[in-house]
Amino acid sequence: MRTQVAIIGAGPAGLLLGQLLHKSGIDNVILERQTADYVLGRVRAGVIEQVTRDLLDQAGVGARMHKDGLVHDGVQICVDGKRHHLSFKELTGKSVLVYGQTEITRDLMEGRAAAGAKTIYSAHDVALHDFSRSAPRVTYSVDGKSEEIVCDFIAGCDGFHGVSRPSVPAGAIKTYERMYPFGWLGILSDTPPVSEELIYVRHPRGFALCSMRSHTRSRYYIQCSLDDHIDAWPDQRFWDEIRPRLDEQAQADLITGPSIEKSIAPLRSFVAEPLRFGQLFLAGDAAHIVPPTGAKGLNLAASDVQYLWRALVEHYADKSDAGLAHYSDRALARVWKAERFSWWMTTTLHRMSDNPFDHQLQLAELDYLFRSKAAATAFAENYVGLPY
Ligand code: APR
Ligand code: PHB
């Protein structure tokens, strides 16, 4: 088979890139290791920056997001039982959209099916070849049969555990990593959210987050130990642990119910540099990971995709390779700012250590955030998303 761009991975990054390229008349094929249902079964964050929303509109898949997404003009931060409100709208004139990433993935999959673009699910043993030359190849097998795609470019959108990044010779790539000594235990429940806005909670018992998917579906998280296992967390134990981390009003308003999903995720910051190796380009989680505090994962994947899409259009339509040459630097400049912000939110709101000095620094940082318009504006500007 021959295509212009072979995309590895049908997560949000691969699907969005595929959709934008298709709209621009650039032929592409997506290879995905899992089935579509498996991909749709993953629960991830759900806060969409305005620039991401605009890109999904450009890809022609924004209709359901506009209908069902909840516009949030601000966020609440609760520190040791006292809640504070930060208004994005007043501080930046912008807002975010709360809309589940699973729904975005579904909208992208439906858009791709409607466009008749090719996605090969259950593609095994995907291997990348000759990407330092002008005609790279991707080999894979489906139902035990070996196949090959010859292409102009490969987009490695196959997430943190994918095959693209490890295909690069070790000496050509530099990685930066920080693991955090805790995880997030999350549950999804068909209960109304405790508040109209998200509440990020800093508490001596540990971080908590009250989020939502709709007016009737909530998503809650608590900071947990890395050795914790979900079997040790029946629903009642979860509710008994999150409640005391909240302020009195939220404790009174919290409506509990059975969980419909429960999972534990580790927190990691990771960046690989550069993002280009000949004709191979990395995008999204294949290239970088942020801890979920601040919900930048999907938004960063979208910003990579935006730079890569424009660069490929420049290559095919304008016969210019300037965008491709600058892709890595442009994408990484935004990546590092989101890494900084996600690290800052994580280290400011979690129980990081037992050292009282660290606790006092967190409190000073948060007190400054609530009292200084400059600090609040810097926070809001990053939360709603920096411009491309
Ligand atoms: N061959 C083919 N596909 C693969 C391979 C492989 N060897 N390895 C991984 N994949 C697929 C995965 O099954 C997954 O569907 O690549 C996809 C990568 O998707 P994500 O992990 O969602 O990564 P990305 O699209 O970059 O996501 C960006 O969305 O899912 C979140 O946490 C993620 O917030 C981040 C954002
Ligand atoms: C979520 O709703 O899952 C969510 C929201 C905000 C975050 C992280 C996760 O920062």
PDB file of N, CA and C in Angstrom, residues 96-184:
ATOM      1  N   VAL A  96     -12.859  27.578  29.303  1.00  0.00           N
ATOM      2  CA  VAL A  96     -12.520  26.230  28.808  1.00  0.00           C
ATOM      3  C   VAL A  96     -13.829  25.467  28.638  1.00  0.00           C
ATOM      4  N   LEU A  97     -13.732  24.339  27.932  1.00  0.00           N
ATOM      5  CA  LEU A  97     -14.904  23.508  27.716  1.00  0.00           C
ATOM      6  C   LEU A  97     -14.658  22.181  28.425  1.00  0.00           C
ATOM      7  N   VAL A  98     -15.608  21.761  29.259  1.00  0.00           N
ATOM      8  CA  VAL A  98     -15.468  20.459  29.905  1.00  0.00           C
ATOM      9  C   VAL A  98     -16.236  19.448  29.061  1.00  0.00           C
ATOM     10  N   TYR A  99     -15.486  18.542  28.460  1.00  0.00           N
ATOM     11  CA  TYR A  99     -16.053  17.563  27.517  1.00  0.00           C
ATOM     12  C   TYR A  99     -15.093  16.379  27.500  1.00  0.00           C
ATOM     13  N   GLY A 100     -15.609  15.197  27.780  1.00  0.00           N
ATOM     14  CA  GLY A 100     -14.726  14.026  27.972  1.00  0.00           C
ATOM     15  C   GLY A 100     -13.885  13.691  26.755  1.00  0.00           C
ATOM     16  N   GLN A 101     -12.660  13.304  27.022  1.00  0.00           N
ATOM     17  CA  GLN A 101     -11.748  12.931  25.939  1.00  0.00           C
ATOM     18  C   GLN A 101     -12.262  11.705  25.172  1.00  0.00           C
ATOM     19  N   THR A 102     -12.960  10.823  25.890  1.00  0.00           N
ATOM     20  CA  THR A 102     -13.539   9.658  25.219  1.00  0.00           C
ATOM     21  C   THR A 102     -14.523  10.122  24.140  1.00  0.00           C
ATOM     22  N   GLU A 103     -15.265  11.182  24.447  1.00  0.00           N
ATOM     23  CA  GLU A 103     -16.249  11.699  23.481  1.00  0.00           C
ATOM     24  C   GLU A 103     -15.531  12.313  22.285  1.00  0.00           C
ATOM     25  N   ILE A 104     -14.425  12.995  22.536  1.00  0.00           N
ATOM     26  CA  ILE A 104     -13.654  13.573  21.427  1.00  0.00           C
ATOM     27  C   ILE A 104     -13.147  12.462  20.520  1.00  0.00           C
ATOM     28  N   THR A 105     -12.632  11.404  21.144  1.00  0.00           N
ATOM     29  CA  THR A 105     -12.124  10.277  20.360  1.00  0.00           C
ATOM     30  C   THR A 105     -13.252   9.688  19.519  1.00  0.00           C
ATOM     31  N   ARG A 106     -14.437   9.550  20.128  1.00  0.00           N
ATOM     32  CA  ARG A 106     -15.588   9.002  19.390  1.00  0.00           C
ATOM     33  C   ARG A 106     -15.951   9.923  18.215  1.00  0.00           C
ATOM     34  N   ASP A 107     -15.978  11.245  18.454  1.00  0.00           N
ATOM     35  CA  ASP A 107     -16.321  12.201  17.386  1.00  0.00           C
ATOM     36  C   ASP A 107     -15.301  12.117  16.247  1.00  0.00           C
ATOM     37  N   LEU A 108     -14.026  11.961  16.620  1.00  0.00           N
ATOM     38  CA  LEU A 108     -12.979  11.866  15.588  1.00  0.00           C
ATOM     39  C   LEU A 108     -13.106  10.570  14.797  1.00  0.00           C
ATOM     40  N   MET A 109     -13.398   9.484  15.509  1.00  0.00           N
ATOM     41  CA  MET A 109     -13.561   8.189  14.813  1.00  0.00           C
ATOM     42  C   MET A 109     -14.733   8.252  13.845  1.00  0.00           C
ATOM     43  N   GLU A 110     -15.846   8.877  14.293  1.00  0.00           N
ATOM     44  CA  GLU A 110     -17.021   8.967  13.415  1.00  0.00           C
ATOM     45  C   GLU A 110     -16.723   9.870  12.216  1.00  0.00           C
ATOM     46  N   GLY A 111     -15.996  10.964  12.470  1.00  0.00           N
ATOM     47  CA  GLY A 111     -15.623  11.882  11.383  1.00  0.00           C
ATOM     48  C   GLY A 111     -14.766  11.163  10.353  1.00  0.00           C
ATOM     49  N   ARG A 112     -13.854  10.341  10.844  1.00  0.00           N
ATOM     50  CA  ARG A 112     -12.958   9.607   9.933  1.00  0.00           C
ATOM     51  C   ARG A 112     -13.739   8.569   9.122  1.00  0.00           C
ATOM     52  N   ALA A 113     -14.645   7.885   9.783  1.00  0.00           N
ATOM     53  CA  ALA A 113     -15.460   6.891   9.069  1.00  0.00           C
ATOM     54  C   ALA A 113     -16.295   7.585   7.993  1.00  0.00           C
ATOM     55  N   ALA A 114     -16.886   8.751   8.352  1.00  0.00           N
ATOM     56  CA  ALA A 114     -17.727   9.476   7.385  1.00  0.00           C
ATOM     57  C   ALA A 114     -16.894   9.960   6.200  1.00  0.00           C
ATOM     58  N   ALA A 115     -15.615  10.288   6.460  1.00  0.00           N
ATOM     59  CA  ALA A 115     -14.745  10.786   5.385  1.00  0.00           C
ATOM     60  C   ALA A 115     -14.223   9.629   4.526  1.00  0.00           C
ATOM     61  N   GLY A 116     -14.417   8.422   4.998  1.00  0.00           N
ATOM     62  CA  GLY A 116     -13.951   7.254   4.245  1.00  0.00           C
ATOM     63  C   GLY A 116     -12.435   7.078   4.301  1.00  0.00           C
ATOM     64  N   ALA A 117     -11.794   7.664   5.311  1.00  0.00           N
ATOM     65  CA  ALA A 117     -10.330   7.520   5.429  1.00  0.00           C
ATOM     66  C   ALA A 117     -10.006   6.192   6.122  1.00  0.00           C
ATOM     67  N   LYS A 118      -8.827   5.660   5.799  1.00  0.00           N
ATOM     68  CA  LYS A 118      -8.512   4.285   6.209  1.00  0.00           C
ATOM     69  C   LYS A 118      -7.854   4.220   7.598  1.00  0.00           C
ATOM     70  N   THR A 119      -8.438   3.404   8.470  1.00  0.00           N
ATOM     71  CA  THR A 119      -7.824   3.095   9.767  1.00  0.00           C
ATOM     72  C   THR A 119      -7.726   1.579   9.855  1.00  0.00           C
ATOM     73  N   ILE A 120      -6.561   1.083  10.180  1.00  0.00           N
ATOM     74  CA  ILE A 120      -6.398  -0.363  10.328  1.00  0.00           C
ATOM     75  C   ILE A 120      -6.250  -0.656  11.820  1.00  0.00           C
ATOM     76  N   TYR A 121      -7.312  -1.230  12.419  1.00  0.00           N
ATOM     77  CA  TYR A 121      -7.277  -1.592  13.833  1.00  0.00           C
ATOM     78  C   TYR A 121      -6.671  -2.991  13.977  1.00  0.00           C
ATOM     79  N   SER A 122      -6.310  -3.345  15.198  1.00  0.00           N
ATOM     80  CA  SER A 122      -5.690  -4.644  15.508  1.00  0.00           C
ATOM     81  C   SER A 122      -4.477  -4.903  14.614  1.00  0.00           C
ATOM     82  N   ALA A 123      -3.707  -3.851  14.344  1.00  0.00           N
ATOM     83  CA  ALA A 123      -2.467  -3.992  13.553  1.00  0.00           C
ATOM     84  C   ALA A 123      -1.342  -4.386  14.512  1.00  0.00           C
ATOM     85  N   HIS A 124      -0.775  -5.572  14.311  1.00  0.00           N
ATOM     86  CA  HIS A 124       0.256  -6.071  15.228  1.00  0.00           C
ATOM     87  C   HIS A 124       1.654  -5.902  14.636  1.00  0.00           C
ATOM     88  N   ASP A 125       2.652  -5.977  15.521  1.00  0.00           N
ATOM     89  CA  ASP A 125       4.069  -5.959  15.119  1.00  0.00           C
ATOM     90  C   ASP A 125       4.399  -4.780  14.208  1.00  0.00           C
ATOM     91  N   VAL A 126       3.826  -3.613  14.505  1.00  0.00           N
ATOM     92  CA  VAL A 126       4.120  -2.432  13.687  1.00  0.00           C
ATOM     93  C   VAL A 126       5.614  -2.106  13.817  1.00  0.00           C
ATOM     94  N   ALA A 127       6.281  -1.936  12.679  1.00  0.00           N
ATOM     95  CA  ALA A 127       7.715  -1.599  12.692  1.00  0.00           C
ATOM     96  C   ALA A 127       7.980  -0.491  11.678  1.00  0.00           C
ATOM     97  N   LEU A 128       8.856   0.437  12.066  1.00  0.00           N
ATOM     98  CA  LEU A 128       9.160   1.608  11.223  1.00  0.00           C
ATOM     99  C   LEU A 128      10.508   1.371  10.546  1.00  0.00           C
ATOM    100  N   HIS A 129      10.587   1.655   9.242  1.00  0.00           N
ATOM    101  CA  HIS A 129      11.832   1.411   8.498  1.00  0.00           C
ATOM    102  C   HIS A 129      12.205   2.631   7.663  1.00  0.00           C
ATOM    103  N   ASP A 130      13.504   2.816   7.474  1.00  0.00           N
ATOM    104  CA  ASP A 130      14.049   3.775   6.490  1.00  0.00           C
ATOM    105  C   ASP A 130      13.564   5.205   6.677  1.00  0.00           C
ATOM    106  N   PHE A 131      13.274   5.613   7.915  1.00  0.00           N
ATOM    107  CA  PHE A 131      12.757   6.980   8.039  1.00  0.00           C
ATOM    108  C   PHE A 131      13.847   8.045   7.950  1.00  0.00           C
ATOM    109  N   SER A 132      15.106   7.593   7.847  1.00  0.00           N
ATOM    110  CA  SER A 132      16.158   8.579   7.574  1.00  0.00           C
ATOM    111  C   SER A 132      16.281   8.823   6.063  1.00  0.00           C
ATOM    112  N   ARG A 133      15.493   8.065   5.265  1.00  0.00           N
ATOM    113  CA  ARG A 133      15.526   8.250   3.802  1.00  0.00           C
ATOM    114  C   ARG A 133      14.202   8.841   3.318  1.00  0.00           C
ATOM    115  N   SER A 134      14.126   9.078   2.004  1.00  0.00           N
ATOM    116  CA  SER A 134      12.946   9.802   1.510  1.00  0.00           C
ATOM    117  C   SER A 134      11.701   8.929   1.339  1.00  0.00           C
ATOM    118  N   ALA A 135      11.846   7.623   1.350  1.00  0.00           N
ATOM    119  CA  ALA A 135      10.654   6.775   1.200  1.00  0.00           C
ATOM    120  C   ALA A 135      10.570   5.784   2.357  1.00  0.00           C
ATOM    121  N   PRO A 136      10.131   6.251   3.521  1.00  0.00           N
ATOM    122  CA  PRO A 136      10.052   5.324   4.663  1.00  0.00           C
ATOM    123  C   PRO A 136       8.953   4.284   4.464  1.00  0.00           C
ATOM    124  N   ARG A 137       9.030   3.215   5.252  1.00  0.00           N
ATOM    125  CA  ARG A 137       8.048   2.133   5.176  1.00  0.00           C
ATOM    126  C   ARG A 137       7.600   1.758   6.578  1.00  0.00           C
ATOM    127  N   VAL A 138       6.391   1.273   6.645  1.00  0.00           N
ATOM    128  CA  VAL A 138       5.892   0.723   7.906  1.00  0.00           C
ATOM    129  C   VAL A 138       5.398  -0.689   7.610  1.00  0.00           C
ATOM    130  N   THR A 139       5.870  -1.638   8.388  1.00  0.00           N
ATOM    131  CA  THR A 139       5.357  -3.002   8.221  1.00  0.00           C
ATOM    132  C   THR A 139       4.518  -3.369   9.443  1.00  0.00           C
ATOM    133  N   TYR A 140       3.576  -4.289   9.251  1.00  0.00           N
ATOM    134  CA  TYR A 140       2.677  -4.710  10.334  1.00  0.00           C
ATOM    135  C   TYR A 140       2.005  -6.008   9.909  1.00  0.00           C
ATOM    136  N   SER A 141       1.275  -6.591  10.843  1.00  0.00           N
ATOM    137  CA  SER A 141       0.516  -7.777  10.443  1.00  0.00           C
ATOM    138  C   SER A 141      -0.912  -7.663  10.966  1.00  0.00           C
ATOM    139  N   VAL A 142      -1.835  -8.164  10.153  1.00  0.00           N
ATOM    140  CA  VAL A 142      -3.249  -8.217  10.553  1.00  0.00           C
ATOM    141  C   VAL A 142      -3.724  -9.635  10.275  1.00  0.00           C
ATOM    142  N   ASP A 143      -4.356 -10.231  11.269  1.00  0.00           N
ATOM    143  CA  ASP A 143      -4.817 -11.630  11.156  1.00  0.00           C
ATOM    144  C   ASP A 143      -3.683 -12.545  10.683  1.00  0.00           C
ATOM    145  N   GLY A 144      -2.483 -12.298  11.180  1.00  0.00           N
ATOM    146  CA  GLY A 144      -1.348 -13.149  10.852  1.00  0.00           C
ATOM    147  C   GLY A 144      -0.743 -12.895   9.480  1.00  0.00           C
ATOM    148  N   LYS A 145      -1.261 -11.909   8.734  1.00  0.00           N
ATOM    149  CA  LYS A 145      -0.765 -11.657   7.387  1.00  0.00           C
ATOM    150  C   LYS A 145       0.125 -10.405   7.414  1.00  0.00           C
ATOM    151  N   SER A 146       1.329 -10.491   6.853  1.00  0.00           N
ATOM    152  CA  SER A 146       2.251  -9.345   6.863  1.00  0.00           C
ATOM    153  C   SER A 146       1.879  -8.340   5.780  1.00  0.00           C
ATOM    154  N   GLU A 147       1.953  -7.066   6.127  1.00  0.00           N
ATOM    155  CA  GLU A 147       1.593  -5.994   5.190  1.00  0.00           C
ATOM    156  C   GLU A 147       2.666  -4.915   5.247  1.00  0.00           C
ATOM    157  N   GLU A 148       2.660  -4.048   4.241  1.00  0.00           N
ATOM    158  CA  GLU A 148       3.636  -2.944   4.209  1.00  0.00           C
ATOM    159  C   GLU A 148       2.973  -1.682   3.651  1.00  0.00           C
ATOM    160  N   ILE A 149       3.326  -0.548   4.255  1.00  0.00           N
ATOM    161  CA  ILE A 149       2.885   0.751   3.719  1.00  0.00           C
ATOM    162  C   ILE A 149       4.140   1.532   3.350  1.00  0.00           C
ATOM    163  N   VAL A 150       4.195   2.044   2.128  1.00  0.00           N
ATOM    164  CA  VAL A 150       5.279   2.943   1.715  1.00  0.00           C
ATOM    165  C   VAL A 150       4.699   4.348   1.753  1.00  0.00           C
ATOM    166  N   CYS A 151       5.460   5.306   2.303  1.00  0.00           N
ATOM    167  CA  CYS A 151       4.878   6.633   2.501  1.00  0.00           C
ATOM    168  C   CYS A 151       5.948   7.718   2.342  1.00  0.00           C
ATOM    169  N   ASP A 152       5.515   8.993   2.461  1.00  0.00           N
ATOM    170  CA  ASP A 152       6.480  10.105   2.449  1.00  0.00           C
ATOM    171  C   ASP A 152       6.940  10.415   3.880  1.00  0.00           C
ATOM    172  N   PHE A 153       5.979  10.332   4.803  1.00  0.00           N
ATOM    173  CA  PHE A 153       6.254  10.692   6.202  1.00  0.00           C
ATOM    174  C   PHE A 153       5.586   9.689   7.133  1.00  0.00           C
ATOM    175  N   ILE A 154       6.180   9.539   8.332  1.00  0.00           N
ATOM    176  CA  ILE A 154       5.537   8.748   9.390  1.00  0.00           C
ATOM    177  C   ILE A 154       5.257   9.688  10.558  1.00  0.00           C
ATOM    178  N   ALA A 155       4.021   9.669  11.058  1.00  0.00           N
ATOM    179  CA  ALA A 155       3.684  10.433  12.273  1.00  0.00           C
ATOM    180  C   ALA A 155       3.557   9.438  13.417  1.00  0.00           C
ATOM    181  N   GLY A 156       4.436   9.539  14.386  1.00  0.00           N
ATOM    182  CA  GLY A 156       4.428   8.655  15.555  1.00  0.00           C
ATOM    183  C   GLY A 156       3.481   9.236  16.593  1.00  0.00           C
ATOM    184  N   CYS A 157       2.222   8.762  16.574  1.00  0.00           N
ATOM    185  CA  CYS A 157       1.191   9.256  17.509  1.00  0.00           C
ATOM    186  C   CYS A 157       0.748   8.110  18.397  1.00  0.00           C
ATOM    187  N   ASP A 158       1.686   7.228  18.760  1.00  0.00           N
ATOM    188  CA  ASP A 158       1.316   5.976  19.414  1.00  0.00           C
ATOM    189  C   ASP A 158       1.539   5.976  20.917  1.00  0.00           C
ATOM    190  N   GLY A 159       1.465   7.155  21.516  1.00  0.00           N
ATOM    191  CA  GLY A 159       1.450   7.226  22.974  1.00  0.00           C
ATOM    192  C   GLY A 159       2.783   6.867  23.611  1.00  0.00           C
ATOM    193  N   PHE A 160       2.784   6.915  24.944  1.00  0.00           N
ATOM    194  CA  PHE A 160       4.034   6.742  25.695  1.00  0.00           C
ATOM    195  C   PHE A 160       4.647   5.354  25.506  1.00  0.00           C
ATOM    196  N   HIS A 161       3.784   4.322  25.372  1.00  0.00           N
ATOM    197  CA  HIS A 161       4.285   2.947  25.266  1.00  0.00           C
ATOM    198  C   HIS A 161       4.334   2.459  23.824  1.00  0.00           C
ATOM    199  N   GLY A 162       4.312   3.384  22.880  1.00  0.00           N
ATOM    200  CA  GLY A 162       4.282   3.009  21.467  1.00  0.00           C
ATOM    201  C   GLY A 162       5.639   2.561  20.938  1.00  0.00           C
ATOM    202  N   VAL A 163       5.670   2.304  19.637  1.00  0.00           N
ATOM    203  CA  VAL A 163       6.862   1.761  18.999  1.00  0.00           C
ATOM    204  C   VAL A 163       7.700   2.861  18.337  1.00  0.00           C
ATOM    205  N   SER A 164       7.104   4.027  18.083  1.00  0.00           N
ATOM    206  CA  SER A 164       7.805   5.061  17.301  1.00  0.00           C
ATOM    207  C   SER A 164       9.049   5.599  18.019  1.00  0.00           C
ATOM    208  N   ARG A 165       8.852   6.056  19.244  1.00  0.00           N
ATOM    209  CA  ARG A 165       9.995   6.653  19.948  1.00  0.00           C
ATOM    210  C   ARG A 165      11.135   5.643  20.139  1.00  0.00           C
ATOM    211  N   PRO A 166      10.841   4.403  20.559  1.00  0.00           N
ATOM    212  CA  PRO A 166      11.940   3.433  20.695  1.00  0.00           C
ATOM    213  C   PRO A 166      12.596   3.034  19.371  1.00  0.00           C
ATOM    214  N   SER A 167      11.986   3.400  18.227  1.00  0.00           N
ATOM    215  CA  SER A 167      12.608   3.076  16.934  1.00  0.00           C
ATOM    216  C   SER A 167      13.769   4.002  16.602  1.00  0.00           C
ATOM    217  N   VAL A 168      13.839   5.121  17.341  1.00  0.00           N
ATOM    218  CA  VAL A 168      14.890   6.109  17.076  1.00  0.00           C
ATOM    219  C   VAL A 168      16.177   5.636  17.752  1.00  0.00           C
ATOM    220  N   PRO A 169      17.320   5.694  17.059  1.00  0.00           N
ATOM    221  CA  PRO A 169      18.573   5.271  17.711  1.00  0.00           C
ATOM    222  C   PRO A 169      18.797   6.062  19.011  1.00  0.00           C
ATOM    223  N   ALA A 170      19.184   5.347  20.079  1.00  0.00           N
ATOM    224  CA  ALA A 170      19.273   5.969  21.407  1.00  0.00           C
ATOM    225  C   ALA A 170      20.131   7.234  21.408  1.00  0.00           C
ATOM    226  N   GLY A 171      21.171   7.253  20.616  1.00  0.00           N
ATOM    227  CA  GLY A 171      22.071   8.411  20.628  1.00  0.00           C
ATOM    228  C   GLY A 171      21.464   9.647  19.989  1.00  0.00           C
ATOM    229  N   ALA A 172      20.341   9.504  19.280  1.00  0.00           N
ATOM    230  CA  ALA A 172      19.748  10.631  18.547  1.00  0.00           C
ATOM    231  C   ALA A 172      18.661  11.336  19.349  1.00  0.00           C
ATOM    232  N   ILE A 173      18.324  10.784  20.514  1.00  0.00           N
ATOM    233  CA  ILE A 173      17.182  11.321  21.264  1.00  0.00           C
ATOM    234  C   ILE A 173      17.593  11.587  22.711  1.00  0.00           C
ATOM    235  N   LYS A 174      17.086  12.695  23.252  1.00  0.00           N
ATOM    236  CA  LYS A 174      17.398  12.998  24.657  1.00  0.00           C
ATOM    237  C   LYS A 174      16.070  13.012  25.408  1.00  0.00           C
ATOM    238  N   THR A 175      16.034  12.397  26.572  1.00  0.00           N
ATOM    239  CA  THR A 175      14.774  12.381  27.322  1.00  0.00           C
ATOM    240  C   THR A 175      14.967  13.005  28.703  1.00  0.00           C
ATOM    241  N   TYR A 176      13.892  13.612  29.177  1.00  0.00           N
ATOM    242  CA  TYR A 176      13.868  14.256  30.491  1.00  0.00           C
ATOM    243  C   TYR A 176      12.678  13.667  31.234  1.00  0.00           C
ATOM    244  N   GLU A 177      12.871  13.283  32.482  1.00  0.00           N
ATOM    245  CA  GLU A 177      11.779  12.611  33.172  1.00  0.00           C
ATOM    246  C   GLU A 177      11.737  12.912  34.660  1.00  0.00           C
ATOM    247  N   ARG A 178      10.514  13.023  35.190  1.00  0.00           N
ATOM    248  CA  ARG A 178      10.333  13.095  36.638  1.00  0.00           C
ATOM    249  C   ARG A 178       9.119  12.260  37.015  1.00  0.00           C
ATOM    250  N   MET A 179       9.304  11.340  37.952  1.00  0.00           N
ATOM    251  CA  MET A 179       8.167  10.568  38.463  1.00  0.00           C
ATOM    252  C   MET A 179       7.762  11.211  39.788  1.00  0.00           C
ATOM    253  N   TYR A 180       6.501  11.124  40.125  1.00  0.00           N
ATOM    254  CA  TYR A 180       6.017  11.683  41.393  1.00  0.00           C
ATOM    255  C   TYR A 180       5.729  10.504  42.334  1.00  0.00           C
ATOM    256  N   PRO A 181       5.963  10.702  43.630  1.00  0.00           N
ATOM    257  CA  PRO A 181       5.855   9.553  44.556  1.00  0.00           C
ATOM    258  C   PRO A 181       4.424   9.260  44.997  1.00  0.00           C
ATOM    259  N   PHE A 182       3.457   9.392  44.096  1.00  0.00           N
ATOM    260  CA  PHE A 182       2.055   9.104  44.418  1.00  0.00           C
ATOM    261  C   PHE A 182       1.295   8.912  43.119  1.00  0.00           C
ATOM    262  N   GLY A 183       0.041   8.448  43.252  1.00  0.00           N
ATOM    263  CA  GLY A 183      -0.800   8.281  42.062  1.00  0.00           C
ATOM    264  C   GLY A 183      -2.132   8.979  42.260  1.00  0.00           C
ATOM    265  N   TRP A 184      -3.006   8.854  41.256  1.00  0.00           N
ATOM    266  CA  TRP A 184      -4.383   9.348  41.368  1.00  0.00           C
ATOM    267  C   TRP A 184      -5.310   8.143  41.282  1.00  0.00           C
TER     268      TRP A 184
END
